[in-house]
mmCIF file of C-alpha atoms in Angstrom:
data_model
loop_
_atom_site.group_PDB
_atom_site.id
_atom_site.type_symbol
_atom_site.label_atom_id
_atom_site.label_comp_id
_atom_site.label_asym_id
_atom_site.label_seq_id
_atom_site.Cartn_x
_atom_site.Cartn_y
_atom_site.Cartn_z
ATOM 1 C CA MET A 121 -1.545 26.091 -25.328
ATOM 2 C CA SER A 122 -3.933 27.582 -22.738
ATOM 3 C CA GLU A 123 -7.477 27.585 -22.186
ATOM 4 C CA ILE A 124 -8.075 30.336 -24.992
ATOM 5 C CA ASN A 125 -7.381 28.055 -27.293
ATOM 6 C CA TRP A 126 -10.028 25.074 -26.130
ATOM 7 C CA SER A 127 -13.230 25.735 -27.665
ATOM 8 C CA GLU A 128 -16.572 24.918 -25.024
ATOM 9 C CA SER A 129 -17.047 21.891 -27.265
ATOM 10 C CA GLU A 130 -13.546 20.769 -27.136
ATOM 11 C CA LYS A 131 -13.325 21.476 -23.311
ATOM 12 C CA LYS A 132 -16.515 19.322 -22.993
ATOM 13 C CA GLY A 133 -15.554 16.482 -24.762
ATOM 14 C CA ALA A 134 -11.638 16.621 -23.067
ATOM 15 C CA LYS A 135 -13.279 16.772 -19.924
ATOM 16 C CA GLU A 136 -15.634 13.411 -20.718
ATOM 17 C CA ALA A 137 -12.720 11.641 -22.335
ATOM 18 C CA PHE A 138 -10.560 12.446 -19.214
ATOM 19 C CA ASP A 139 -12.924 11.061 -17.229
ATOM 20 C CA LYS A 140 -13.800 7.725 -18.880
ATOM 21 C CA ALA A 141 -9.841 7.208 -19.171
ATOM 22 C CA TYR A 142 -9.197 7.805 -15.163
ATOM 23 C CA GLU A 143 -12.466 5.899 -14.237
ATOM 24 C CA ARG A 144 -11.116 2.705 -16.857
ATOM 25 C CA GLU A 145 -7.553 3.113 -15.393
ATOM 26 C CA ILE A 146 -8.707 2.963 -11.585
ATOM 27 C CA ASN A 147 -11.153 0.228 -12.163
ATOM 28 C CA SER A 148 -8.129 -1.861 -13.696
ATOM 29 C CA LEU A 149 -6.445 -0.882 -10.944
ATOM 30 C CA ILE A 150 -8.529 -2.029 -8.407
ATOM 31 C CA GLU A 151 -9.125 -5.123 -10.356
ATOM 32 C CA GLU A 152 -5.296 -5.782 -10.323
ATOM 33 C CA VAL A 153 -4.881 -4.989 -6.752
ATOM 34 C CA ARG A 154 -7.760 -7.409 -5.768
ATOM 35 C CA GLN A 155 -6.270 -9.962 -7.707
ATOM 36 C CA LYS A 156 -2.577 -9.498 -6.145
ATOM 37 C CA ALA A 157 -4.037 -9.334 -2.916
ATOM 38 C CA SER A 158 -6.163 -12.759 -2.946
ATOM 39 C CA ASN A 159 -2.632 -14.591 -4.101
ATOM 40 C CA ILE A 160 -1.071 -13.012 -1.169
ATOM 41 C CA SER A 161 0.234 -15.646 1.231
ATOM 42 C CA GLU A 162 3.507 -14.082 2.614
ATOM 43 C CA ILE A 163 4.578 -10.777 3.741
ATOM 44 C CA ASP A 164 7.288 -10.030 0.967
ATOM 45 C CA GLN A 165 4.265 -10.500 -1.408
ATOM 46 C CA LEU A 166 2.373 -8.088 1.024
ATOM 47 C CA TRP A 167 5.132 -5.567 1.009
ATOM 48 C CA GLY A 168 5.451 -6.129 -2.555
ATOM 49 C CA LEU A 169 1.749 -5.023 -2.939
ATOM 50 C CA HIS A 170 2.727 -1.803 -0.405
ATOM 51 C CA ASP A 171 5.465 -0.983 -2.985
ATOM 52 C CA PHE A 172 2.710 -1.516 -6.037
ATOM 53 C CA LEU A 173 0.322 1.008 -4.391
ATOM 54 C CA SER A 174 2.942 3.794 -3.787
ATOM 55 C CA ALA A 175 4.339 3.595 -7.077
ATOM 56 C CA LYS A 176 0.771 3.423 -8.917
ATOM 57 C CA ARG A 177 -0.436 6.381 -6.568
ATOM 58 C CA HIS A 178 2.150 8.737 -7.324
ATOM 59 C CA GLU A 179 1.784 7.871 -10.983
ATOM 60 C CA ILE A 180 -2.046 8.342 -11.306
ATOM 61 C CA ASP A 181 -1.583 11.276 -9.082
ATOM 62 C CA GLY A 182 0.716 13.093 -11.781
ATOM 63 C CA LYS A 183 -0.494 11.539 -15.023
ATOM 64 C CA TYR A 184 -4.141 12.642 -14.165
ATOM 65 C CA ASP A 185 -3.004 16.634 -14.737
ATOM 66 C CA TYR A 186 -6.256 18.351 -16.001
ATOM 67 C CA ARG A 187 -4.446 21.941 -16.985
ATOM 68 C CA TYR A 188 -5.114 23.073 -20.521
ATOM 69 C CA SER A 189 -1.592 23.501 -20.808
ATOM 70 C CA GLU A 190 -0.704 19.815 -20.227
ATOM 71 C CA LEU A 191 -3.937 18.258 -21.743
ATOM 72 C CA ILE A 192 -2.152 17.615 -25.034
ATOM 73 C CA PHE A 193 0.665 15.437 -23.439
ATOM 74 C CA VAL A 194 -1.691 14.014 -20.739
ATOM 75 C CA PHE A 195 -4.263 12.547 -23.974
ATOM 76 C CA ALA A 196 -1.030 11.220 -25.883
ATOM 77 C CA ARG A 197 -0.005 9.629 -22.594
ATOM 78 C CA LEU A 198 -3.602 8.246 -21.892
ATOM 79 C CA LEU A 199 -3.932 6.890 -25.982
ATOM 80 C CA LYS A 200 -0.669 5.253 -25.908
ATOM 81 C CA GLU A 201 -1.058 3.413 -22.521
ATOM 82 C CA GLY A 202 -4.928 2.413 -24.053
ATOM 83 C CA TRP A 203 -7.180 4.378 -21.471
ATOM 84 C CA VAL A 204 -8.772 6.758 -24.143
ATOM 85 C CA ALA A 205 -9.646 5.713 -27.559
ATOM 86 C CA ARG A 206 -8.595 7.824 -30.533
ATOM 87 C CA GLU A 207 -12.680 8.061 -31.094
ATOM 88 C CA GLU A 208 -13.391 9.960 -27.975
ATOM 89 C CA LEU A 209 -10.973 12.525 -29.125
ATOM 90 C CA LYS A 210 -12.323 13.290 -32.325
ATOM 91 C CA VAL A 211 -14.585 16.657 -30.651
ATOM 92 C CA LEU A 212 -10.881 18.288 -30.474
ATOM 93 C CA GLU A 213 -9.776 19.986 -33.578
ATOM 94 C CA GLY A 214 -7.313 18.478 -36.138
ATOM 95 C CA ASP A 215 -4.305 20.219 -34.822
ATOM 96 C CA LYS A 216 -4.697 19.104 -31.469
ATOM 97 C CA LEU A 217 -5.596 15.482 -32.512
ATOM 98 C CA ALA A 218 -2.373 15.405 -34.521
ATOM 99 C CA LYS A 219 -0.384 16.424 -31.924
ATOM 100 C CA ILE A 220 -1.673 13.870 -29.547
ATOM 101 C CA SER A 221 -1.427 11.322 -32.007
ATOM 102 C CA ALA A 222 2.347 11.997 -33.033
ATOM 103 C CA LEU A 223 3.144 12.120 -29.197
ATOM 104 C CA ALA A 224 1.448 8.639 -28.764
ATOM 105 C CA ARG A 225 3.526 7.361 -31.147
ATOM 106 C CA MET A 226 6.870 8.556 -29.933
ATOM 107 C CA MET B 250 19.204 -5.758 30.140
ATOM 108 C CA SER B 251 21.619 -7.286 28.086
ATOM 109 C CA GLU B 252 22.265 -10.902 26.202
ATOM 110 C CA ILE B 253 24.591 -11.885 29.030
ATOM 111 C CA ASN B 254 21.171 -12.168 31.285
ATOM 112 C CA TRP B 255 19.264 -14.504 28.912
ATOM 113 C CA SER B 256 20.091 -18.063 29.441
ATOM 114 C CA GLU B 257 20.682 -20.030 26.744
ATOM 115 C CA SER B 258 16.900 -21.827 27.144
ATOM 116 C CA GLU B 259 15.516 -18.441 27.530
ATOM 117 C CA LYS B 260 17.088 -17.444 24.419
ATOM 118 C CA LYS B 261 15.744 -20.408 22.365
ATOM 119 C CA GLY B 262 12.247 -20.104 24.079
ATOM 120 C CA ALA B 263 12.166 -15.906 23.394
ATOM 121 C CA LYS B 264 13.180 -16.592 19.721
ATOM 122 C CA GLU B 265 10.549 -19.199 19.518
ATOM 123 C CA ALA B 266 7.562 -17.496 21.397
ATOM 124 C CA PHE B 267 9.075 -14.165 18.783
ATOM 125 C CA ASP B 268 9.170 -16.210 15.661
ATOM 126 C CA LYS B 269 5.040 -17.427 16.531
ATOM 127 C CA ALA B 270 3.725 -13.978 17.486
ATOM 128 C CA TYR B 271 5.396 -12.674 14.475
ATOM 129 C CA GLU B 272 3.778 -15.417 12.196
ATOM 130 C CA ARG B 273 0.739 -14.713 13.800
ATOM 131 C CA GLU B 274 0.416 -11.056 12.972
ATOM 132 C CA ILE B 275 1.635 -11.560 9.606
ATOM 133 C CA ASN B 276 -1.149 -13.893 8.473
ATOM 134 C CA SER B 277 -3.579 -12.224 10.508
ATOM 135 C CA LEU B 278 -2.555 -8.684 8.304
ATOM 136 C CA ILE B 279 -2.124 -10.874 5.396
ATOM 137 C CA GLU B 280 -6.071 -11.980 6.015
ATOM 138 C CA GLU B 281 -7.480 -8.134 6.441
ATOM 139 C CA VAL B 282 -5.544 -7.268 3.673
ATOM 140 C CA ARG B 283 -6.755 -9.664 1.280
ATOM 141 C CA GLN B 284 -10.583 -8.727 3.075
ATOM 142 C CA LYS B 285 -10.066 -5.296 2.683
ATOM 143 C CA ALA B 286 -8.874 -5.299 -0.946
ATOM 144 C CA SER B 287 -12.248 -7.637 -2.246
ATOM 145 C CA ASN B 288 -14.291 -5.002 -0.712
ATOM 146 C CA ILE B 289 -12.679 -2.023 -2.721
ATOM 147 C CA SER B 290 -14.780 -0.357 -5.130
ATOM 148 C CA GLU B 291 -13.855 3.089 -5.143
ATOM 149 C CA ILE B 292 -10.323 4.692 -5.400
ATOM 150 C CA ASP B 293 -10.447 6.687 -1.943
ATOM 151 C CA GLN B 294 -10.831 2.910 -0.692
ATOM 152 C CA LEU B 295 -7.551 2.079 -2.856
ATOM 153 C CA TRP B 296 -5.891 4.775 -1.518
ATOM 154 C CA GLY B 297 -7.233 4.425 2.369
ATOM 155 C CA LEU B 298 -5.268 0.263 2.069
ATOM 156 C CA HIS B 299 -2.474 1.722 0.498
ATOM 157 C CA ASP B 300 -2.352 4.120 3.545
ATOM 158 C CA PHE B 301 -3.098 1.405 5.944
ATOM 159 C CA LEU B 302 0.084 -0.926 4.576
ATOM 160 C CA SER B 303 2.066 2.372 5.197
ATOM 161 C CA ALA B 304 1.063 2.224 8.507
ATOM 162 C CA LYS B 305 1.459 -1.336 8.916
ATOM 163 C CA ARG B 306 4.843 -1.588 7.604
ATOM 164 C CA HIS B 307 6.250 1.083 9.312
ATOM 165 C CA GLU B 308 4.528 -0.083 12.949
ATOM 166 C CA ILE B 309 5.384 -3.888 12.533
ATOM 167 C CA ASP B 310 9.340 -2.990 11.237
ATOM 168 C CA GLY B 311 9.899 -1.148 14.569
ATOM 169 C CA LYS B 312 7.854 -3.614 17.128
ATOM 170 C CA TYR B 313 9.685 -6.917 15.933
ATOM 171 C CA ASP B 314 13.202 -5.746 17.381
ATOM 172 C CA TYR B 315 14.870 -8.519 18.621
ATOM 173 C CA ARG B 316 17.450 -7.004 20.960
ATOM 174 C CA TYR B 317 18.027 -8.673 23.922
ATOM 175 C CA SER B 318 17.985 -5.065 25.614
ATOM 176 C CA GLU B 319 14.575 -4.319 23.986
ATOM 177 C CA LEU B 320 12.957 -7.835 24.257
ATOM 178 C CA ILE B 321 10.964 -7.452 27.374
ATOM 179 C CA PHE B 322 9.345 -3.885 25.989
ATOM 180 C CA VAL B 323 8.790 -6.068 22.721
ATOM 181 C CA PHE B 324 6.902 -9.006 24.748
ATOM 182 C CA ALA B 325 5.127 -6.504 26.636
ATOM 183 C CA ARG B 326 3.080 -4.931 23.657
ATOM 184 C CA LEU B 327 2.874 -8.661 22.031
ATOM 185 C CA LEU B 328 1.376 -9.793 25.248
ATOM 186 C CA LYS B 329 -0.848 -6.673 25.224
ATOM 187 C CA GLU B 330 -1.813 -7.006 21.796
ATOM 188 C CA GLY B 331 -2.419 -10.704 21.998
ATOM 189 C CA TRP B 332 0.111 -11.923 19.759
ATOM 190 C CA VAL B 333 2.227 -13.806 22.083
ATOM 191 C CA ALA B 334 0.831 -15.757 25.201
ATOM 192 C CA ARG B 335 1.678 -15.552 28.480
ATOM 193 C CA GLU B 336 1.854 -19.450 28.533
ATOM 194 C CA GLU B 337 4.612 -19.260 25.599
ATOM 195 C CA LEU B 338 6.632 -16.803 28.059
ATOM 196 C CA LYS B 339 7.194 -19.202 30.803
ATOM 197 C CA VAL B 340 10.590 -20.607 29.902
ATOM 198 C CA LEU B 341 11.767 -17.067 30.987
ATOM 199 C CA GLU B 342 12.959 -16.682 34.230
ATOM 200 C CA GLY B 343 10.568 -15.165 36.920
ATOM 201 C CA ASP B 344 11.934 -11.731 37.070
ATOM 202 C CA LYS B 345 11.450 -11.129 33.180
ATOM 203 C CA LEU B 346 7.758 -12.161 33.247
ATOM 204 C CA ALA B 347 6.964 -10.091 35.856
ATOM 205 C CA LYS B 348 8.446 -6.956 33.904
ATOM 206 C CA ILE B 349 6.669 -8.109 30.806
ATOM 207 C CA SER B 350 3.438 -8.950 32.927
ATOM 208 C CA ALA B 351 3.451 -5.242 34.554
ATOM 209 C CA LEU B 352 4.455 -3.612 31.432
ATOM 210 C CA ALA B 353 1.813 -5.164 29.534
ATOM 211 C CA ARG B 354 -0.902 -3.993 32.388
ATOM 212 C CA MET B 355 0.173 -0.253 31.518
#
């Protein structure tokens, strides 16, 4: 699915939902890191936090891919993980939403 | 300088000073990370913390090298950086201490 398959209102809605999901996940991650850091008392826990951040950075860099060819898969994952609500994807036309929902259930 | 140049009491004293320096630096680092983490409010700061931890982990892995062939250099660096006190190296014989002091001033 390429850019031509997305209407202007879909693009606008998709961008909003995408940005909100990113903000939610980042805020949640920041909170988790603050929590983890406040509980560190040993070197192993410190390097554990480093490993955790390495993994999360890699995951988030890969996950938030705003190419129209990827967006269905991106939203399916975000829906499955709870970072975007189905409600927020209502602006998308029925076929896209159905694909996203089906993929999210896999 | 190899192991045979170190007396038993020097080895004991060196190990104690080494361990204390490590403990001090780690505790200081843990405190710094807790502080940094508590101030994070944006993603860039989060990845900044990740970069900081990557660099520190690499630095500390390389720095605390307890081979007798390296120990003079290790202590010189720890002395320079303030993780070990000259007082704690008094157990070393004069020539070693002089070398450490000279290197620490470089």
